[in-house]
Structures are given as structure tokens and as C-alpha cells.
CSV table of N, CA and C in Angstrom, one decimal:
chain,number,residue,atom,x,y,z
V,1,MET,N,0.4,9.2,-1.8
V,1,MET,CA,1.0,9.1,-3.1
V,1,MET,C,0.1,8.2,-4.0
V,2,THR,N,-0.1,8.7,-5.2
V,2,THR,CA,-0.9,7.9,-6.1
V,2,THR,C,0.0,6.8,-6.8
V,3,PHE,N,-0.7,5.9,-7.5
V,3,PHE,CA,0.0,4.9,-8.3
V,3,PHE,C,0.8,5.6,-9.3
V,4,GLN,N,0.3,6.6,-10.0
V,4,GLN,CA,1.0,7.3,-11.0
V,4,GLN,C,2.2,8.0,-10.5
V,5,ASN,N,2.1,8.6,-9.3
V,5,ASN,CA,3.3,9.2,-8.7
V,5,ASN,C,4.4,8.2,-8.4
V,6,LEU,N,3.9,7.0,-7.9
V,6,LEU,CA,4.8,5.9,-7.5
V,6,LEU,C,5.6,5.5,-8.8
V,7,ILE,N,4.9,5.3,-9.9
V,7,ILE,CA,5.5,4.9,-11.1
V,7,ILE,C,6.6,5.9,-11.6
V,8,TYR,N,6.2,7.2,-11.4
V,8,TYR,CA,7.1,8.3,-11.8
V,8,TYR,C,8.3,8.4,-10.9
V,9,GLU,N,8.1,8.4,-9.6
V,9,GLU,CA,9.2,8.6,-8.6
V,9,GLU,C,10.1,7.4,-8.6
V,10,ALA,N,9.6,6.2,-8.8
V,10,ALA,CA,10.4,5.0,-8.8
V,10,ALA,C,11.0,4.7,-10.2
V,11,GLU,N,10.7,5.5,-11.1
V,11,GLU,CA,11.1,5.4,-12.5
V,11,GLU,C,10.8,4.0,-13.1
V,12,LEU,N,9.6,3.5,-12.9
V,12,LEU,CA,9.2,2.2,-13.3
V,12,LEU,C,8.8,2.1,-14.8
V,13,GLY,N,8.4,3.3,-15.3
V,13,GLY,CA,8.1,3.3,-16.8
V,13,GLY,C,6.8,2.5,-17.1
V,14,LEU,N,5.9,2.3,-16.2
V,14,LEU,CA,4.7,1.5,-16.5
V,14,LEU,C,3.6,2.4,-17.0
V,15,ASN,N,2.7,1.9,-17.7
V,15,ASN,CA,1.5,2.6,-18.2
V,15,ASN,C,0.3,2.0,-17.6
V,16,LEU,N,-0.4,2.8,-16.7
V,16,LEU,CA,-1.6,2.3,-16.0
V,16,LEU,C,-2.8,2.1,-17.0
V,17,GLU,N,-2.7,2.6,-18.2
V,17,GLU,CA,-3.8,2.3,-19.1
V,17,GLU,C,-3.6,1.0,-19.8
V,18,ASN,N,-2.5,0.3,-19.6
V,18,ASN,CA,-2.2,-1.0,-20.1
V,18,ASN,C,-2.6,-2.0,-19.0
V,19,SER,N,-3.6,-2.8,-19.1
V,19,SER,CA,-4.1,-3.7,-18.1
V,19,SER,C,-3.0,-4.6,-17.6
V,20,TYR,N,-2.2,-5.1,-18.5
V,20,TYR,CA,-1.1,-6.0,-18.1
V,20,TYR,C,-0.1,-5.3,-17.1
V,21,GLU,N,0.3,-4.1,-17.5
V,21,GLU,CA,1.3,-3.4,-16.7
V,21,GLU,C,0.7,-3.0,-15.4
V,22,LYS,N,-0.6,-2.6,-15.4
V,22,LYS,CA,-1.3,-2.3,-14.2
V,22,LYS,C,-1.4,-3.5,-13.2
V,23,SER,N,-1.6,-4.7,-13.7
V,23,SER,CA,-1.7,-5.8,-12.9
V,23,SER,C,-0.3,-6.2,-12.4
V,24,MET,N,0.7,-6.0,-13.2
V,24,MET,CA,2.1,-6.2,-12.7
V,24,MET,C,2.4,-5.3,-11.5
V,25,LEU,N,2.0,-4.1,-11.6
V,25,LEU,CA,2.3,-3.1,-10.5
V,25,LEU,C,1.6,-3.6,-9.3
V,26,THR,N,0.3,-4.0,-9.4
V,26,THR,CA,-0.5,-4.5,-8.3
V,26,THR,C,0.2,-5.7,-7.6
V,27,GLU,N,0.7,-6.6,-8.5
V,27,GLU,CA,1.4,-7.8,-7.9
V,27,GLU,C,2.6,-7.5,-7.2
V,28,VAL,N,3.4,-6.5,-7.7
V,28,VAL,CA,4.6,-6.1,-7.0
V,28,VAL,C,4.3,-5.5,-5.6
V,29,ILE,N,3.3,-4.6,-5.7
V,29,ILE,CA,2.9,-3.9,-4.4
V,29,ILE,C,2.4,-4.9,-3.4
V,30,ASP,N,1.6,-5.9,-3.8
V,30,ASP,CA,1.1,-6.9,-2.9
V,30,ASP,C,2.2,-7.7,-2.4
V,31,GLU,N,3.2,-8.1,-3.2
V,31,GLU,CA,4.3,-8.9,-2.7
V,31,GLU,C,5.1,-8.1,-1.7
V,32,ILE,N,5.4,-6.9,-1.9
V,32,ILE,CA,6.1,-6.0,-0.9
V,32,ILE,C,5.3,-6.0,0.4
V,33,SER,N,4.0,-5.8,0.3
V,33,SER,CA,3.2,-5.7,1.5
V,33,SER,C,3.2,-7.0,2.3
V,34,GLU,N,3.1,-8.1,1.5
V,34,GLU,CA,3.1,-9.5,2.2
V,34,GLU,C,4.4,-9.7,2.9
V,35,LYS,N,5.5,-9.3,2.3
V,35,LYS,CA,6.8,-9.4,3.0
V,35,LYS,C,7.0,-8.5,4.2
V,36,GLU,N,6.5,-7.3,4.0
V,36,GLU,CA,6.5,-6.4,5.2
V,36,GLU,C,5.7,-6.9,6.3
V,37,HIS,N,4.5,-7.4,6.0
V,37,HIS,CA,3.6,-8.0,7.0
V,37,HIS,C,4.3,-9.1,7.7
V,38,ALA,N,4.9,-10.0,6.9
V,38,ALA,CA,5.5,-11.2,7.5
V,38,ALA,C,6.7,-10.8,8.4
V,39,ALA,N,7.3,-9.7,8.2
V,39,ALA,CA,8.4,-9.2,9.0
V,39,ALA,C,8.0,-8.4,10.1
V,40,GLY,N,6.6,-8.2,10.3
V,40,GLY,CA,6.1,-7.4,11.4
V,40,GLY,C,6.1,-5.9,11.2
V,41,ARG,N,6.3,-5.5,9.9
V,41,ARG,CA,6.3,-4.1,9.6
V,41,ARG,C,5.0,-3.7,9.0
V,42,PRO,N,4.6,-2.4,9.1
V,42,PRO,CA,3.4,-1.9,8.6
V,42,PRO,C,3.4,-2.0,7.0
V,43,LEU,N,2.2,-2.0,6.5
V,43,LEU,CA,2.0,-2.2,5.0
V,43,LEU,C,2.3,-0.9,4.3
V,44,LEU,N,3.4,-0.9,3.5
V,44,LEU,CA,3.7,0.3,2.7
V,44,LEU,C,2.7,0.7,1.7
V,45,SER,N,1.9,-0.3,1.3
V,45,SER,CA,0.9,0.0,0.3
V,45,SER,C,-0.3,0.8,0.8
V,46,ALA,N,-0.3,1.0,2.2
V,46,ALA,CA,-1.3,1.8,2.7
V,46,ALA,C,-1.1,3.3,2.3
V,47,LEU,N,0.1,3.6,1.9
V,47,LEU,CA,0.5,5.0,1.5
V,47,LEU,C,0.2,5.2,0.0
V,48,VAL,N,-0.1,4.2,-0.8
V,48,VAL,CA,-0.4,4.4,-2.2
V,48,VAL,C,-1.8,4.2,-2.5
V,49,ARG,N,-2.4,5.3,-3.0
V,49,ARG,CA,-3.9,5.3,-3.2
V,49,ARG,C,-4.2,5.4,-4.7
V,50,VAL,N,-5.4,5.2,-5.1
V,50,VAL,CA,-5.9,5.4,-6.4
V,50,VAL,C,-6.1,6.8,-6.7
V,51,LYS,N,-5.6,7.4,-7.8
V,51,LYS,CA,-5.8,8.8,-8.1
V,51,LYS,C,-7.2,9.2,-8.1
V,52,GLY,N,-7.6,10.3,-7.5
V,52,GLY,CA,-8.9,10.8,-7.5
V,52,GLY,C,-9.8,10.2,-6.4
V,53,GLN,N,-9.2,9.3,-5.6
V,53,GLN,CA,-9.9,8.8,-4.5
V,53,GLN,C,-9.2,9.1,-3.2
V,54,LYS,N,-9.9,9.2,-2.1
V,54,LYS,CA,-9.3,9.4,-0.8
V,54,LYS,C,-8.8,8.1,-0.2
V,55,ASN,N,-9.2,7.0,-0.7
V,55,ASN,CA,-9.0,5.7,-0.2
V,55,ASN,C,-8.2,4.8,-1.1
V,56,GLN,N,-7.8,3.6,-0.6
V,56,GLN,CA,-7.2,2.6,-1.5
V,56,GLN,C,-8.3,2.0,-2.3
V,57,GLY,N,-7.8,1.3,-3.4
V,57,GLY,CA,-8.7,0.5,-4.2
V,57,GLY,C,-9.1,-0.9,-3.5
V,58,ASP,N,-9.9,-1.6,-4.1
V,58,ASP,CA,-10.3,-2.9,-3.6
V,58,ASP,C,-9.2,-3.9,-3.4
V,59,ASN,N,-8.2,-3.8,-4.3
V,59,ASN,CA,-7.0,-4.7,-4.2
V,59,ASN,C,-6.3,-4.6,-2.9
V,60,PHE,N,-6.2,-3.4,-2.4
V,60,PHE,CA,-5.5,-3.2,-1.1
V,60,PHE,C,-6.3,-3.9,0.0
V,61,PHE,N,-7.6,-3.7,0.0
V,61,PHE,CA,-8.5,-4.3,1.1
V,61,PHE,C,-8.5,-5.8,1.0
V,62,ARG,N,-8.5,-6.3,-0.3
V,62,ARG,CA,-8.5,-7.8,-0.5
V,62,ARG,C,-7.2,-8.4,0.1
V,63,LEU,N,-6.1,-7.6,-0.2
V,63,LEU,CA,-4.8,-8.0,0.4
V,63,LEU,C,-4.9,-8.1,1.9
V,64,CYS,N,-5.4,-7.1,2.5
V,64,CYS,CA,-5.6,-7.0,4.0
V,64,CYS,C,-6.4,-8.2,4.5
V,65,GLU,N,-7.4,-8.6,3.7
V,65,GLU,CA,-8.2,-9.7,4.1
V,65,GLU,C,-7.4,-11.0,4.1
V,66,ARG,N,-6.6,-11.2,3.0
V,66,ARG,CA,-5.7,-12.3,2.9
V,66,ARG,C,-4.7,-12.4,4.1
V,67,LEU,N,-4.3,-11.2,4.5
V,67,LEU,CA,-3.3,-11.1,5.6
V,67,LEU,C,-3.9,-11.3,7.0
V,68,GLY,N,-5.3,-11.4,7.0
V,68,GLY,CA,-5.9,-11.7,8.3
V,68,GLY,C,-6.5,-10.5,9.0
V,69,TYR,N,-6.6,-9.3,8.4
V,69,TYR,CA,-7.2,-8.1,9.0
V,69,TYR,C,-8.7,-8.1,9.1
V,70,GLY,N,-9.4,-9.0,8.4
V,70,GLY,CA,-10.8,-9.0,8.4
V,70,GLY,C,-11.4,-9.0,7.0
V,71,SER,N,-12.7,-8.9,6.9
V,71,SER,CA,-13.4,-8.9,5.7
V,71,SER,C,-13.0,-7.6,4.9
V,72,TRP,N,-12.7,-7.8,3.6
V,72,TRP,CA,-12.2,-6.7,2.8
V,72,TRP,C,-13.3,-5.6,2.7
V,73,LYS,N,-14.6,-6.0,2.6
V,73,LYS,CA,-15.7,-5.1,2.4
V,73,LYS,C,-15.8,-4.3,3.7
V,74,GLU,N,-15.7,-4.9,4.9
V,74,GLU,CA,-15.8,-4.2,6.1
V,74,GLU,C,-14.6,-3.2,6.3
V,75,LEU,N,-13.4,-3.7,6.0
V,75,LEU,CA,-12.2,-2.9,6.1
V,75,LEU,C,-12.4,-1.6,5.2
V,76,LYS,N,-12.9,-1.8,4.0
V,76,LYS,CA,-13.1,-0.7,3.1
V,76,LYS,C,-14.0,0.4,3.7
V,77,ARG,N,-15.1,-0.1,4.4
V,77,ARG,CA,-16.0,0.9,5.0
V,77,ARG,C,-15.5,1.5,6.2
V,78,ASN,N,-14.5,0.9,6.8
V,78,ASN,CA,-14.0,1.4,8.1
V,78,ASN,C,-12.8,2.4,7.8
V,79,HIS,N,-13.2,3.7,7.8
V,79,HIS,CA,-12.2,4.7,7.5
V,79,HIS,C,-11.1,4.8,8.5
V,80,LYS,N,-11.3,4.4,9.7
V,80,LYS,CA,-10.3,4.4,10.7
V,80,LYS,C,-9.2,3.4,10.4
V,81,PHE,N,-9.6,2.3,9.7
V,81,PHE,CA,-8.6,1.2,9.4
V,81,PHE,C,-7.5,1.8,8.5
V,82,ILE,N,-7.8,2.4,7.4
V,82,ILE,CA,-6.8,2.9,6.5
V,82,ILE,C,-6.0,4.0,7.2
V,83,GLU,N,-6.6,4.9,8.0
V,83,GLU,CA,-5.8,5.9,8.6
V,83,GLU,C,-4.9,5.3,9.7
V,84,GLU,N,-5.3,4.3,10.4
V,84,GLU,CA,-4.4,3.6,11.3
V,84,GLU,C,-3.2,2.9,10.6
V,85,GLN,N,-3.5,2.3,9.4
V,85,GLN,CA,-2.4,1.7,8.7
V,85,GLN,C,-1.4,2.7,8.2
V,86,ARG,N,-1.9,3.9,7.7
V,86,ARG,CA,-1.1,4.9,7.2
V,86,ARG,C,-0.2,5.5,8.3
V,87,GLU,N,-0.8,5.7,9.5
V,87,GLU,CA,-0.1,6.3,10.6
V,87,GLU,C,0.9,5.3,11.1
V,88,ALA,N,0.6,4.0,11.2
V,88,ALA,CA,1.6,3.0,11.6
V,88,ALA,C,2.8,3.0,10.7
V,89,CYS,N,2.5,3.2,9.4
V,89,CYS,CA,3.6,3.2,8.4
V,89,CYS,C,4.5,4.4,8.6
V,90,ARG,N,3.8,5.5,8.7
V,90,ARG,CA,4.6,6.8,8.9
V,90,ARG,C,5.4,6.8,10.2
V,91,GLU,N,4.8,6.3,11.3
V,91,GLU,CA,5.6,6.3,12.6
V,91,GLU,C,6.8,5.3,12.5
V,92,PHE,N,6.5,4.2,11.9
V,92,PHE,CA,7.6,3.2,11.8
V,92,PHE,C,8.8,3.7,11.0
V,93,TRP,N,8.5,4.3,9.8
V,93,TRP,CA,9.6,4.7,8.9
V,93,TRP,C,10.2,6.1,9.3
V,94,GLN,N,9.5,6.9,10.1
V,94,GLN,CA,10.1,8.1,10.6
V,94,GLN,C,11.0,7.9,11.8
V,95,ASP,N,10.9,6.7,12.4
V,95,ASP,CA,11.9,6.3,13.4
V,95,ASP,C,13.2,6.1,12.8
V,96,ARG,N,14.2,6.9,13.1
V,96,ARG,CA,15.5,6.9,12.4
V,96,ARG,C,16.1,5.5,12.5
V,97,LYS,N,15.9,4.8,13.7
V,97,LYS,CA,16.5,3.5,13.8
V,97,LYS,C,15.9,2.5,12.8
V,98,ASN,N,14.6,2.5,12.6
V,98,ASN,CA,14.0,1.7,11.6
V,98,ASN,C,14.5,2.0,10.2
V,99,TYR,N,14.4,3.3,9.9
V,99,TYR,CA,14.8,3.8,8.6
V,99,TYR,C,16.2,3.4,8.2
V,100,THR,N,17.2,3.6,9.1
V,100,THR,CA,18.6,3.3,8.8
V,100,THR,C,18.8,1.7,8.8
V,101,SER,N,18.0,1.0,9.5
V,101,SER,CA,18.2,-0.5,9.5
V,101,SER,C,17.9,-1.1,8.2
V,102,TYR,N,17.0,-0.5,7.4
V,102,TYR,CA,16.6,-1.2,6.1
V,102,TYR,C,17.1,-0.5,4.9
V,103,LEU,N,18.0,0.4,5.0
V,103,LEU,CA,18.6,1.1,3.8
V,103,LEU,C,19.5,0.2,3.1
């Protein structure tokens, strides 16, 4: 899912061309990921990518560095890292028990 799709699907009404609104979205996504990480759940932000790119933007990898996953530059170069994060997220939330526990 792209940031633009997230804004549309969640009916956030944000404009990514507005730098303030874009930074607000980044802060919210980071906060959600920090709480998910603290609770032992995979990073939902692994599923949100920058439009036109196959990978996350630098903010995602900097967040991962803050959470203790390693150097953000190395994580960004490691294509397995993002795929592992995405797969962990999909597996966790496709488990009916997990899904229904957090609704």
C-alpha cells in the first residue's frame, strides 16, 4: 500500500504535497510502529511504501534503527530485511486469533 492509498482508505484527508501534513502522517505512522514494536507485534509500517518505489523511504529505516534493528543505511540495502518485516506482519495479522484480539 502506498502512503496515498493509506490516506484515501483511512479517509485521513491529508495532502502529501503539503510538507506539514506529510510530516504529520510520518509521525503517526512512526508512533503506531513504536507501539506495535513495544507490544511485540510486527511493524505495520512495513506494509506502507513510497509511491513509485519498491521499498520504504528513509524514515522507515531510521525508525527501525531507533528500534534497535541496526544501521538504517545497512537495513535499506538489505532487501531481505523489508521482505521479512512484511511477511512477519502478514503472518501475524492473517492469524485469526491475532486479528480478532485487536479489533
